[in-house]
mmCIF file with all atom_site columns, C-alpha atoms and ligand atoms in Angstrom:
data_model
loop_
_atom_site.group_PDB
_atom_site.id
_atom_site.type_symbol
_atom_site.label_atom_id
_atom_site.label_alt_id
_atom_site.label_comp_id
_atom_site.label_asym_id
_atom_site.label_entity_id
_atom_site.label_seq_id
_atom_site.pdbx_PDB_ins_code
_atom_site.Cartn_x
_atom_site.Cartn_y
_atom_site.Cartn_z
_atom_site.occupancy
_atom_site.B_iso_or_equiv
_atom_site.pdbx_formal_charge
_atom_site.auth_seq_id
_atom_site.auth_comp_id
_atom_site.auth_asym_id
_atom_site.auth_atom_id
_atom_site.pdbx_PDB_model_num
ATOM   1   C  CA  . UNK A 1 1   ? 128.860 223.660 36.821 1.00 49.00 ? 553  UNK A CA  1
ATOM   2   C  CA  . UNK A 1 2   ? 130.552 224.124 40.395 1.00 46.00 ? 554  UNK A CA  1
ATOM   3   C  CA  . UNK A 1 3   ? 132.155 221.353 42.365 1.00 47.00 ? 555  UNK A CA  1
ATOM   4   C  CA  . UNK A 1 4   ? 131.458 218.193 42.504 1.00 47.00 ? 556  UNK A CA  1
ATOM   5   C  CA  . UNK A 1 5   ? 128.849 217.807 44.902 1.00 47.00 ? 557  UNK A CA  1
ATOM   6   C  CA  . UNK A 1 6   ? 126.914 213.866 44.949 1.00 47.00 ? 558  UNK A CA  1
ATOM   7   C  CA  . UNK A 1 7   ? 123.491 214.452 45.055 1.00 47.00 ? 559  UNK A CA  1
ATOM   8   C  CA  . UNK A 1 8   ? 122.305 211.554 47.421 1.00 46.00 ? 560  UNK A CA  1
ATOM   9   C  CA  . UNK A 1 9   ? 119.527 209.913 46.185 1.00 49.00 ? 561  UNK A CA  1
ATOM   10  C  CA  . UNK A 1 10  ? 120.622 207.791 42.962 1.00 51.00 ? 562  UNK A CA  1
ATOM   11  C  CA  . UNK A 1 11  ? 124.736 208.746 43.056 1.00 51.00 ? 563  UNK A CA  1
ATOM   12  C  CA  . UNK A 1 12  ? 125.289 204.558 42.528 1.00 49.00 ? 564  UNK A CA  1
ATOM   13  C  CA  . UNK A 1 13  ? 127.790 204.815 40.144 1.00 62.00 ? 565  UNK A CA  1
ATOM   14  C  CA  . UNK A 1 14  ? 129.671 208.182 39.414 1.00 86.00 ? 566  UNK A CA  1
ATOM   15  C  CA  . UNK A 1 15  ? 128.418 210.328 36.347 1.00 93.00 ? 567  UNK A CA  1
ATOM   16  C  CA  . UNK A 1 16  ? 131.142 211.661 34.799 1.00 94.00 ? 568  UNK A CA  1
ATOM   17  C  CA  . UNK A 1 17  ? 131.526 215.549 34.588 1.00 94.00 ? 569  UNK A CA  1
ATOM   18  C  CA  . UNK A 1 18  ? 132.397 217.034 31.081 1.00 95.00 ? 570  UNK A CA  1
ATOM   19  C  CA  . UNK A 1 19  ? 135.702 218.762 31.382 1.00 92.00 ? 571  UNK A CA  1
ATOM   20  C  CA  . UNK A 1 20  ? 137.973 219.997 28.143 1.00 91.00 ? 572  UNK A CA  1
ATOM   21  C  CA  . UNK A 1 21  ? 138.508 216.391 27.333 1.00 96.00 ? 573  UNK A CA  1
ATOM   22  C  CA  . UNK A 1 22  ? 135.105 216.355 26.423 1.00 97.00 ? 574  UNK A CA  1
ATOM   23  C  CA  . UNK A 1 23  ? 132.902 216.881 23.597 1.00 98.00 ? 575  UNK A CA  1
ATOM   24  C  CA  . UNK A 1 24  ? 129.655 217.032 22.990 1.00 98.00 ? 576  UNK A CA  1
ATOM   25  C  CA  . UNK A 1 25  ? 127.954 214.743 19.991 1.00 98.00 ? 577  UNK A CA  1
ATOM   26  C  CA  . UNK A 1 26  ? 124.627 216.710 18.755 1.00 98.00 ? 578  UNK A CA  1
ATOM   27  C  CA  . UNK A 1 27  ? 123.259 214.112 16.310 1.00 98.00 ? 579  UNK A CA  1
ATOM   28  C  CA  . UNK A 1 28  ? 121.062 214.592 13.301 1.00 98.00 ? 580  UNK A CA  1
ATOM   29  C  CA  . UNK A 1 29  ? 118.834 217.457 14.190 1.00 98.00 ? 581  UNK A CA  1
ATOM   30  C  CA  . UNK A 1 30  ? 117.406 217.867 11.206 1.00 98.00 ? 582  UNK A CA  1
ATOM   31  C  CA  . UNK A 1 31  ? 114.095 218.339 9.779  1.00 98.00 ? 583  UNK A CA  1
ATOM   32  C  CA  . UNK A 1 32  ? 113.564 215.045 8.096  1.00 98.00 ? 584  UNK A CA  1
ATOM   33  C  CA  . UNK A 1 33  ? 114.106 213.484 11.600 1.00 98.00 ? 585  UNK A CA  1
ATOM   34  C  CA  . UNK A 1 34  ? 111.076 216.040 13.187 1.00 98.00 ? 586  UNK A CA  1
ATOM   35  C  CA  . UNK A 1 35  ? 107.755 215.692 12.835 1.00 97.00 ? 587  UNK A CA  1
ATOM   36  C  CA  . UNK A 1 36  ? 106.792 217.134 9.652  1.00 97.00 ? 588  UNK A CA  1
ATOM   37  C  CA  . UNK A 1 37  ? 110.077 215.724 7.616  1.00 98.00 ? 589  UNK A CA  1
ATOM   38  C  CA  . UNK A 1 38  ? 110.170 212.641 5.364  1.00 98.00 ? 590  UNK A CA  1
ATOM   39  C  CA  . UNK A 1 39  ? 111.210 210.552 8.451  1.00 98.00 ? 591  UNK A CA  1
ATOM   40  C  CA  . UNK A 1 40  ? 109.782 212.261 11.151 1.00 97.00 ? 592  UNK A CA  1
ATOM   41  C  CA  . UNK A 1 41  ? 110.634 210.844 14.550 1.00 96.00 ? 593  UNK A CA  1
ATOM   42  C  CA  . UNK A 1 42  ? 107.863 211.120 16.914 1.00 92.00 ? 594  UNK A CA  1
ATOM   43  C  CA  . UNK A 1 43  ? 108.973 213.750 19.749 1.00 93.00 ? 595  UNK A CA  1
ATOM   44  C  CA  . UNK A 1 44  ? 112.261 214.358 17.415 1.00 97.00 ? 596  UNK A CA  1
ATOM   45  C  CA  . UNK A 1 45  ? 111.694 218.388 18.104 1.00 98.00 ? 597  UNK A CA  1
ATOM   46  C  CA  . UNK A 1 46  ? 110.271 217.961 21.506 1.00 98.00 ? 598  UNK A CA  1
ATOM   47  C  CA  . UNK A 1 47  ? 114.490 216.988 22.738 1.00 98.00 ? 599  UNK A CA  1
ATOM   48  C  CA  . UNK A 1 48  ? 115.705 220.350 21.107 1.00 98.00 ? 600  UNK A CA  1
ATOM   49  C  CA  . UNK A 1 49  ? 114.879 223.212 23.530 1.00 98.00 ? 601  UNK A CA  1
ATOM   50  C  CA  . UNK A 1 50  ? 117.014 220.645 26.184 1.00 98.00 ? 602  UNK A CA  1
ATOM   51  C  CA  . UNK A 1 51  ? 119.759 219.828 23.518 1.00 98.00 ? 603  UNK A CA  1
ATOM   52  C  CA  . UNK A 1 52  ? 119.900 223.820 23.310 1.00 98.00 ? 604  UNK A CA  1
ATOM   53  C  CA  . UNK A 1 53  ? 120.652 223.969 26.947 1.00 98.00 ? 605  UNK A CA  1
ATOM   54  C  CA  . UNK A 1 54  ? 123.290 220.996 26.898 1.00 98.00 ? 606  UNK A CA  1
ATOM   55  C  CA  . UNK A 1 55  ? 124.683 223.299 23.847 1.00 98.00 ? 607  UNK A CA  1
ATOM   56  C  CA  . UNK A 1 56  ? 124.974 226.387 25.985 1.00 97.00 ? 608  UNK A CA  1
ATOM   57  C  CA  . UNK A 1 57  ? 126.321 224.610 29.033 1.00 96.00 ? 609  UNK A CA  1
ATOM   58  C  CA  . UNK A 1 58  ? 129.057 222.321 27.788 1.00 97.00 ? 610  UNK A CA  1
ATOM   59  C  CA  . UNK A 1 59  ? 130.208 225.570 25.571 1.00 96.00 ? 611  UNK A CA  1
ATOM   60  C  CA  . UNK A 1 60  ? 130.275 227.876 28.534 1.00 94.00 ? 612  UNK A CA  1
ATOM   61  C  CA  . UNK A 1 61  ? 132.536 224.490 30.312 1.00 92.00 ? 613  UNK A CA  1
ATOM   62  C  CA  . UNK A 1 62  ? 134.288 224.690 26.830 1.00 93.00 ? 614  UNK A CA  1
ATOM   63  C  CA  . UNK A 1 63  ? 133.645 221.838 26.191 1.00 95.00 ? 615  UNK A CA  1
ATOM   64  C  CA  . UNK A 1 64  ? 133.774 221.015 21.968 1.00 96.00 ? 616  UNK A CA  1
ATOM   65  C  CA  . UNK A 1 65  ? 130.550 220.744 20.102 1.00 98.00 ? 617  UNK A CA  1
ATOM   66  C  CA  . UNK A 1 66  ? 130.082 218.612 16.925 1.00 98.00 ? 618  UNK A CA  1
ATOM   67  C  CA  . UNK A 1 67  ? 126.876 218.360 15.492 1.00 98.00 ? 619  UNK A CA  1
ATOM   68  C  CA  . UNK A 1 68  ? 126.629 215.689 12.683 1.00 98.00 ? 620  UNK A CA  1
ATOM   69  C  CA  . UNK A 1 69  ? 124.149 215.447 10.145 1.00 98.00 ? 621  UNK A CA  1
ATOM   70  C  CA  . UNK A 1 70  ? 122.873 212.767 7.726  1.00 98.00 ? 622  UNK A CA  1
ATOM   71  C  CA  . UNK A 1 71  ? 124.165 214.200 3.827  1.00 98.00 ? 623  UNK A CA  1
ATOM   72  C  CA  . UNK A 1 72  ? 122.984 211.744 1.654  1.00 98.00 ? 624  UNK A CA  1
ATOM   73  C  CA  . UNK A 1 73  ? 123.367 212.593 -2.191 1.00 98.00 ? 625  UNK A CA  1
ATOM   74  C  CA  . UNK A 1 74  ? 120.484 212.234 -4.116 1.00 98.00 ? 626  UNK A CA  1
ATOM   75  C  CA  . UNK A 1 75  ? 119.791 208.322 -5.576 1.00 97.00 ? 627  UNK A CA  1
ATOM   76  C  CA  . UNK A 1 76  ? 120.754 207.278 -2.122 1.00 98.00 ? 628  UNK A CA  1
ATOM   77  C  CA  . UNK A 1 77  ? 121.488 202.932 -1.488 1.00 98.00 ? 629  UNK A CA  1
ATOM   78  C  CA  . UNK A 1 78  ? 119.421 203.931 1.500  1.00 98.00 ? 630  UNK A CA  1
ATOM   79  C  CA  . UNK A 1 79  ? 116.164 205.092 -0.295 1.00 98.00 ? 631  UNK A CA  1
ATOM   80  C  CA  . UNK A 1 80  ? 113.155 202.900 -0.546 1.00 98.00 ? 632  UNK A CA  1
ATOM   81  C  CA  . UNK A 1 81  ? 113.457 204.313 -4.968 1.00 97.00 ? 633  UNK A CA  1
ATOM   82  C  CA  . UNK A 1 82  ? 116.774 202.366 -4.710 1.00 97.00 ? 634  UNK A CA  1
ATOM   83  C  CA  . UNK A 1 83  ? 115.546 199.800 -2.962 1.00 97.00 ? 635  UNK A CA  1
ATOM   84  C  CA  . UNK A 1 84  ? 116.764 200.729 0.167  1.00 98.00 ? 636  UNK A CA  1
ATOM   85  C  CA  . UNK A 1 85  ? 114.387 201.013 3.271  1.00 97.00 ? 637  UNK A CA  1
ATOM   86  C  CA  . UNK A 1 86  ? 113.800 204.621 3.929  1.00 98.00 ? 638  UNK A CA  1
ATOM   87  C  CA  . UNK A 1 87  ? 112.117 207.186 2.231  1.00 98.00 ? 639  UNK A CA  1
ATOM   88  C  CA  . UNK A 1 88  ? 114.040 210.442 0.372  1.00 98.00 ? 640  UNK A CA  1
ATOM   89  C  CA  . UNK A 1 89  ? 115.538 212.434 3.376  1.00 98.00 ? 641  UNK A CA  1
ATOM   90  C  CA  . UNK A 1 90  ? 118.604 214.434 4.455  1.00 98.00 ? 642  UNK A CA  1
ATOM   91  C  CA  . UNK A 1 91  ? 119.145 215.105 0.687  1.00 98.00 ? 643  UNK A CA  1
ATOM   92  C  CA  . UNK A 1 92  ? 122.261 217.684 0.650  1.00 98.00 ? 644  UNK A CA  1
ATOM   93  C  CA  . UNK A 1 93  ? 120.804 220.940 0.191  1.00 97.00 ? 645  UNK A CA  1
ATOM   94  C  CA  . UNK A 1 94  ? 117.315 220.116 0.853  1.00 98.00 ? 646  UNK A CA  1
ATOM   95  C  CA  . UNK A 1 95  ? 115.185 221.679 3.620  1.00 98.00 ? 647  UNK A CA  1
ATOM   96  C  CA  . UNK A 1 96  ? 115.047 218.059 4.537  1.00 98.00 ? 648  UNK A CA  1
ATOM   97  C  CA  . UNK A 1 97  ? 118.575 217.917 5.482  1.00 98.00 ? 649  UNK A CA  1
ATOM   98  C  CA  . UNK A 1 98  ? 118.905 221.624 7.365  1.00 98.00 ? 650  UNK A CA  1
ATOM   99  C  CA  . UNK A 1 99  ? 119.336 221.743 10.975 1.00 98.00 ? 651  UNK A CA  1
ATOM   100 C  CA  . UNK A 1 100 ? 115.825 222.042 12.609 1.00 98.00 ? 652  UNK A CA  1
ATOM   101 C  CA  . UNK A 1 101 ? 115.512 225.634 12.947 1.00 98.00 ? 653  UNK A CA  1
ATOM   102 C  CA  . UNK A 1 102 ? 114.850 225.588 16.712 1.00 98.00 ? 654  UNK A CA  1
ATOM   103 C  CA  . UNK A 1 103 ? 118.424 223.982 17.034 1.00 98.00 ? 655  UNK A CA  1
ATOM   104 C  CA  . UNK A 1 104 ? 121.300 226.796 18.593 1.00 98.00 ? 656  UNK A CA  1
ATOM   105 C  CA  . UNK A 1 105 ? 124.575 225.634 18.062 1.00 98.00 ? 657  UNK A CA  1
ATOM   106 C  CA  . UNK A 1 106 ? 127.329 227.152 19.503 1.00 96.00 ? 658  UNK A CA  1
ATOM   107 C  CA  . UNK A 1 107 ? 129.817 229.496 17.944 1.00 95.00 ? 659  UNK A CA  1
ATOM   108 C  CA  . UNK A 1 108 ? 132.968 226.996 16.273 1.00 95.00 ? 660  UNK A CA  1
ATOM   109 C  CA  . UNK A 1 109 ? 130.754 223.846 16.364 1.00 98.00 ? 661  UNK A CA  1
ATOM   110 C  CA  . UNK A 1 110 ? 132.139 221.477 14.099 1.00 98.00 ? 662  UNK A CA  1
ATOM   111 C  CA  . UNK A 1 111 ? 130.022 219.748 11.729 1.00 98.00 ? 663  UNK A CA  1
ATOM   112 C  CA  . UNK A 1 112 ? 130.456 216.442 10.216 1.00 98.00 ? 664  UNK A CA  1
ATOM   113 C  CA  . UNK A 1 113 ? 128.091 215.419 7.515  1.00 98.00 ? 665  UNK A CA  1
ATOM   114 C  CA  . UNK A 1 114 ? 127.717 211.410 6.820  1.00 98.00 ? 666  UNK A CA  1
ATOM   115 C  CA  . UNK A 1 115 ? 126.130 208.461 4.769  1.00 98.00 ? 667  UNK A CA  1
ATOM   116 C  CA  . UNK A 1 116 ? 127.340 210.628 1.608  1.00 98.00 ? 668  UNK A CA  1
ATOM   117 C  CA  . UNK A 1 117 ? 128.287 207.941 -0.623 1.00 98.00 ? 669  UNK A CA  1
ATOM   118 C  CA  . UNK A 1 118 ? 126.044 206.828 -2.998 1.00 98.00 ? 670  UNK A CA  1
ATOM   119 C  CA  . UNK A 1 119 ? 126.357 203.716 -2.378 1.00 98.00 ? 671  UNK A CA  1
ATOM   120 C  CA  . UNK A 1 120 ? 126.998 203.313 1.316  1.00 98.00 ? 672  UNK A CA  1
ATOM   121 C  CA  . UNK A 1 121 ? 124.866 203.727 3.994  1.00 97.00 ? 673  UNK A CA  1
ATOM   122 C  CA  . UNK A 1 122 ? 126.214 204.827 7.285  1.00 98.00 ? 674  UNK A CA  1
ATOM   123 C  CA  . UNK A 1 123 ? 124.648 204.987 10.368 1.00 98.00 ? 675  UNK A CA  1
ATOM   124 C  CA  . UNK A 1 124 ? 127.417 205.562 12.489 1.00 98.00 ? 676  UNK A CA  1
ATOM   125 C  CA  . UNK A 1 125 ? 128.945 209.273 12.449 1.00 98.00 ? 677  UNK A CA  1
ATOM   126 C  CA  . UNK A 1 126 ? 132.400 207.970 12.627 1.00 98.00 ? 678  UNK A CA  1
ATOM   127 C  CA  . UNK A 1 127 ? 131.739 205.783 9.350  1.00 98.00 ? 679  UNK A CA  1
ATOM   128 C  CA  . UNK A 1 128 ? 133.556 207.407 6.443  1.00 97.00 ? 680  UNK A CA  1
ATOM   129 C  CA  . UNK A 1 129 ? 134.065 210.525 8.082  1.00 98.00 ? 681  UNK A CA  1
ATOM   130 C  CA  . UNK A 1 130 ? 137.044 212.776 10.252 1.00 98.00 ? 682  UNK A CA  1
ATOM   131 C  CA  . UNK A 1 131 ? 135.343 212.524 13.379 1.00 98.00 ? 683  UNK A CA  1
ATOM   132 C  CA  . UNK A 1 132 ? 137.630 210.338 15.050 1.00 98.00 ? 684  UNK A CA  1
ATOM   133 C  CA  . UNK A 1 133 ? 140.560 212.458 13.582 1.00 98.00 ? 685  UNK A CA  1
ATOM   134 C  CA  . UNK A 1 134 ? 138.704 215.791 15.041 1.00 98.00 ? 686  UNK A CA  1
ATOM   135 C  CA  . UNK A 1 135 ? 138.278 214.076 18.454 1.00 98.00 ? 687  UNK A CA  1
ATOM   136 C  CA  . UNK A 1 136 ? 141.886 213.071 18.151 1.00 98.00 ? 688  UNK A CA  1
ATOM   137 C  CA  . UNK A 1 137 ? 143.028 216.552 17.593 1.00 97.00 ? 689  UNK A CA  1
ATOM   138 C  CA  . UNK A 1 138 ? 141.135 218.274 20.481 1.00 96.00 ? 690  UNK A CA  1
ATOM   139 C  CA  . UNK A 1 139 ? 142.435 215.599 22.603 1.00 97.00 ? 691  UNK A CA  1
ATOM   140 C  CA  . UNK A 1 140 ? 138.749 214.807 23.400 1.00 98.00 ? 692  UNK A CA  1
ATOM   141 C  CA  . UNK A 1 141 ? 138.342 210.836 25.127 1.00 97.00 ? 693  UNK A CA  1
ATOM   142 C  CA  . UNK A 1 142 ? 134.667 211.429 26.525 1.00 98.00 ? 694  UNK A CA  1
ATOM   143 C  CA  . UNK A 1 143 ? 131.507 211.693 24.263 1.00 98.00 ? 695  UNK A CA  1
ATOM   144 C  CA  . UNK A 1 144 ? 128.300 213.108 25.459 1.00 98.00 ? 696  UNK A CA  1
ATOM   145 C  CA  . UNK A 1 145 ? 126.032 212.326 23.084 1.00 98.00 ? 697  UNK A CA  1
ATOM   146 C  CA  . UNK A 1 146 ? 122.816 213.643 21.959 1.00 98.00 ? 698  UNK A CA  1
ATOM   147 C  CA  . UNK A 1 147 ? 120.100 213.649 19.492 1.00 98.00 ? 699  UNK A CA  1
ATOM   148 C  CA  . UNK A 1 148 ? 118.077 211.247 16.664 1.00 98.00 ? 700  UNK A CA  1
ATOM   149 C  CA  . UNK A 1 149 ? 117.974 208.406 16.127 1.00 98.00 ? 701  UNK A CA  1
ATOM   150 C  CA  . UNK A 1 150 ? 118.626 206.000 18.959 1.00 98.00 ? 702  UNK A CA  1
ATOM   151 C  CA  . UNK A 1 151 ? 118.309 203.238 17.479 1.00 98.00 ? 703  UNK A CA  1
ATOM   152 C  CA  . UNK A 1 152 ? 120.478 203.657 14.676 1.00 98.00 ? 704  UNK A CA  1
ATOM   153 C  CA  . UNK A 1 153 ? 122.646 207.145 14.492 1.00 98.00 ? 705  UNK A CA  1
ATOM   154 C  CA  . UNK A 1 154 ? 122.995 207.296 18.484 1.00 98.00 ? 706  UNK A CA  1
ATOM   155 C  CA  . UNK A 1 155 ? 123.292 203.518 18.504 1.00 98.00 ? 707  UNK A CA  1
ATOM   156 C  CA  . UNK A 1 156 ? 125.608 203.103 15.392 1.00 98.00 ? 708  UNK A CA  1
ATOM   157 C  CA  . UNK A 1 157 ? 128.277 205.983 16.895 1.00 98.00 ? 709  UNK A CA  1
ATOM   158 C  CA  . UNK A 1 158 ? 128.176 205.085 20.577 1.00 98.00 ? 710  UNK A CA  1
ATOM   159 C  CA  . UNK A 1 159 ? 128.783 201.309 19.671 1.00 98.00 ? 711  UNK A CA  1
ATOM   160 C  CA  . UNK A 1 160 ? 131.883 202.967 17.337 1.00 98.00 ? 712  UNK A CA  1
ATOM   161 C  CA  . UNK A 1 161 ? 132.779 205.508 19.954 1.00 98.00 ? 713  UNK A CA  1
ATOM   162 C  CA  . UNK A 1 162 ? 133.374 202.877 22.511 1.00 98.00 ? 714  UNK A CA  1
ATOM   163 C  CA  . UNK A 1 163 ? 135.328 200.598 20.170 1.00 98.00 ? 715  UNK A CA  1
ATOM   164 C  CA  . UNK A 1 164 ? 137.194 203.108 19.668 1.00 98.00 ? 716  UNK A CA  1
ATOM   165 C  CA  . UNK A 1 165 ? 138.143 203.453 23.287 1.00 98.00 ? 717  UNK A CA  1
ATOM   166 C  CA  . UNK A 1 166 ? 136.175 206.851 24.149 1.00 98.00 ? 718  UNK A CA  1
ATOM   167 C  CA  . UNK A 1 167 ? 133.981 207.373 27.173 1.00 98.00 ? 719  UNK A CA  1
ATOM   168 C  CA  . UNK A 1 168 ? 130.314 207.458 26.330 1.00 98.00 ? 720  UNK A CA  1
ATOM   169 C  CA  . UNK A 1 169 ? 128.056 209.281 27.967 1.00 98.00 ? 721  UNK A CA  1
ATOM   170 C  CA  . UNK A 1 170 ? 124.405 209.047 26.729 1.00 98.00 ? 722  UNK A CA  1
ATOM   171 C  CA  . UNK A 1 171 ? 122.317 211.749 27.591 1.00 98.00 ? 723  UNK A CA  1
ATOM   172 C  CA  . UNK A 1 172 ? 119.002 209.533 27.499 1.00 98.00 ? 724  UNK A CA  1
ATOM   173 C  CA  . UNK A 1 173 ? 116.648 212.752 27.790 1.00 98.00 ? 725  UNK A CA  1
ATOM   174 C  CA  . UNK A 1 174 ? 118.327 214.294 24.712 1.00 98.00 ? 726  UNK A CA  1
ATOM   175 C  CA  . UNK A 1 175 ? 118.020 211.260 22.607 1.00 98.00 ? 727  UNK A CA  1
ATOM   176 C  CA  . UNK A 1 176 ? 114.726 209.941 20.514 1.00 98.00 ? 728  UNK A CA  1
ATOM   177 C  CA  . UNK A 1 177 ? 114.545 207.247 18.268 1.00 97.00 ? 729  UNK A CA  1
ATOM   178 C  CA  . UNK A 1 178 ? 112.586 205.548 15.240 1.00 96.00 ? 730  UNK A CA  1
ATOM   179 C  CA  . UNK A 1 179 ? 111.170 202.334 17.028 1.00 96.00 ? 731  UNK A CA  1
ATOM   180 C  CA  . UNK A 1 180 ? 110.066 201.176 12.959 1.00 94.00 ? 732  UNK A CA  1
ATOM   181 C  CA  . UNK A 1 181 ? 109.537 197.635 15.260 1.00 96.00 ? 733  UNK A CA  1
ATOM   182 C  CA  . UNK A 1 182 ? 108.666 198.258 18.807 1.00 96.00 ? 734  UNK A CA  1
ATOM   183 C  CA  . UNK A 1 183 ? 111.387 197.524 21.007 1.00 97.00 ? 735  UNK A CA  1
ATOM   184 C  CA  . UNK A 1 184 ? 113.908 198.798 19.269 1.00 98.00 ? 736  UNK A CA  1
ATOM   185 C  CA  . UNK A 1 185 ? 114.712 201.931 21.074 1.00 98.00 ? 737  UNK A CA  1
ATOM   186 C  CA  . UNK A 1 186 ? 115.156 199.504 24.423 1.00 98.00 ? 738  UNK A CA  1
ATOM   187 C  CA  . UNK A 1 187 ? 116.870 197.079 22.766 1.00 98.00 ? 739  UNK A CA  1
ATOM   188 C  CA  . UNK A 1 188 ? 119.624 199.980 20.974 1.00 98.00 ? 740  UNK A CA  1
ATOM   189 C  CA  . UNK A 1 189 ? 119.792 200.858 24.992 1.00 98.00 ? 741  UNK A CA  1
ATOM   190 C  CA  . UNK A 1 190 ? 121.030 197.807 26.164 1.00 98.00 ? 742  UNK A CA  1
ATOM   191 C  CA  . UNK A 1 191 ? 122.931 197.509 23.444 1.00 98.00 ? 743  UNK A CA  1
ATOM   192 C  CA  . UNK A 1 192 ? 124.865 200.768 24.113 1.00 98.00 ? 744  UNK A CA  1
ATOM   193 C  CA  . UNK A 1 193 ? 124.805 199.997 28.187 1.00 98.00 ? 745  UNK A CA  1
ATOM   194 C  CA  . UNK A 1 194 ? 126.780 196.302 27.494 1.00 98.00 ? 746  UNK A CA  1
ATOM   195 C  CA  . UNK A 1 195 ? 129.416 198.173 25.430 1.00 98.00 ? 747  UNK A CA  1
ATOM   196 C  CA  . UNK A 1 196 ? 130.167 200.710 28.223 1.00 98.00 ? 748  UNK A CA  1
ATOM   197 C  CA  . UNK A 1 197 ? 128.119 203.759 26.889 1.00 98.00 ? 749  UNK A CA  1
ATOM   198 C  CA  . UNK A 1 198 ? 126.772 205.392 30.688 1.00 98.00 ? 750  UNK A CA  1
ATOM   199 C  CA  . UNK A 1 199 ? 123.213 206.874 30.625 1.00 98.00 ? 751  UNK A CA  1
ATOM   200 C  CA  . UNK A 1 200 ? 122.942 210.331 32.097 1.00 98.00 ? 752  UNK A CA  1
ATOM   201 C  CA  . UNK A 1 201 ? 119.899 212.682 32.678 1.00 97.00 ? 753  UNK A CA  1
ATOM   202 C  CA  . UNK A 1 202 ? 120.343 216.824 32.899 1.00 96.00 ? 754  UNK A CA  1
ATOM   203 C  CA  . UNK A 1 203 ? 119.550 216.484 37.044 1.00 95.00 ? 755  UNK A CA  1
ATOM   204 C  CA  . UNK A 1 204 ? 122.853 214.152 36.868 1.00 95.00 ? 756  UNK A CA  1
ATOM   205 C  CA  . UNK A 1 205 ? 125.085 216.722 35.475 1.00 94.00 ? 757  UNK A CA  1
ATOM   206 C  CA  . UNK A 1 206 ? 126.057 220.114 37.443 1.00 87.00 ? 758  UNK A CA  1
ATOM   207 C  CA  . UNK A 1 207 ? 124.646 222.173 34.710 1.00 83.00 ? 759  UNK A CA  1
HETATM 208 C  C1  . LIG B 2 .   ? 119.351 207.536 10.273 1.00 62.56 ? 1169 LIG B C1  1
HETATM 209 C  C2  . LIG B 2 .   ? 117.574 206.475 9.341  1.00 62.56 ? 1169 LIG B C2  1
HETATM 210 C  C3  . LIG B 2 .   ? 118.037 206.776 8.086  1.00 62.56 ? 1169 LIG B C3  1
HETATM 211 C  C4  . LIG B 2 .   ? 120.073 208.000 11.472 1.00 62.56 ? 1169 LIG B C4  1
HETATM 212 C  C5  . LIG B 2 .   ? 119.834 207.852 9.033  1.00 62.56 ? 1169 LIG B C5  1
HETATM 213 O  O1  . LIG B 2 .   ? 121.098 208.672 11.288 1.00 62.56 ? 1169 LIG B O1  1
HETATM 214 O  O2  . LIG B 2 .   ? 119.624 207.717 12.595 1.00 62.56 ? 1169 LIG B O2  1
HETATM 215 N  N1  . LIG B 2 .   ? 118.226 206.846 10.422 1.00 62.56 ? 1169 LIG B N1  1
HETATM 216 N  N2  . LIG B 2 .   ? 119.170 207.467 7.949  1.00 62.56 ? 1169 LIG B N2  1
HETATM 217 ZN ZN1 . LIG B 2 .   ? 119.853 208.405 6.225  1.00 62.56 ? 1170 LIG B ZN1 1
#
């Protein structure tokens, strides 16, 4: 990233930059959530080779990476076997629940694991978990925010992120969702849009 040069055509509103009061949310890239896991988004690997780059630019900025992932014990509330409504995924220690093997992280990326109570399910990655402490501690107050699944992980921490008070930036061609009812990615979008969150492409940042 240089300066801050507006590029002309679609500069309506002002993206914001990531500076060291940033960090950068990489959610749930994990095999379950790719094609070929238990709850395979479609296009859930296709985002990673761009979430990669996002990794390697906001690191070089120094910019904080946290990449979260979905640790659910096994016997899960969530599980259709306890009558939840998903399939067995993101078991702890499962290939299910690695990081998709395409994903680079970045040296010292913090990684919060969530939904690991039993009998809690937890869509949001600040639910039951430090991030808001971590955030607190780097002095972070602007989330860019990445990953799968938008309309429940991506939704469920931007919504919390922006109660919180942070700045959300969503980087909307880093994110893929479920869509288990049609309509729901769009609707998570506006969802995240009324509560603040901005929407941000890779040609809007000064990568
Ligand atoms: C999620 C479905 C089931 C998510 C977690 O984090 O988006 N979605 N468990
Ligand atoms: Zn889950």
């Amino acid at each position: 990233m240089k300066s801050a040069k507006t590029s002309g055509a679609k500069a309506k509103h002002k993206i914001p930059q990531p500076d060291s009061k940033s960090a950068l949310l990489v959610t749930d890239i994990q095999n379950d959530f790719c094609p070929g896991g238990s709850l395979g988004v479609p296009g859930g690997d296709a985002i990673i080779p761009l979430v990669n780059e996002y990794v390697r630019f906001f690191h070089r900025q120094g910019v904080h990476v946290i990449a979260t992932r979905d640790w659910h014990p096994p016997g899960h509330c969530s599980f259709k076997e306890q009558g939840g409504p998903w399939p067995v995924h993101c078991v702890q220690g499962s290939w299910g629940g690695q990081f998709h093997p395409n994903l680079v992280l970045s040296p010292g990326t913090i990684i919060i694991s969530k939904a690991t109570d039993p009998k809690r399910e937890a869509y949001s990655a600040f639910e039951g978990t430090p991030l808001e402490e971590r955030l607190r501690e780097l002095g972070a107050d602007m989330l860019f925010v990445t990953g799968i699944a938008t309309d429940y992980c991506v939704r469920n921490t931007v919504l919390d992120a922006r109660k919180l008070g942070f700045r959300v930036v969503v980087l909307e061609d880093a994110i893929r969702g479920i869509d288990a009812t049609p309509g729901d990615c769009d609707k998570a979008i506006r969802e995240m849009r009324a509560a603040g969150a901005i929407f941000a492409k890779a040609r809007d940042l000064h990568l």
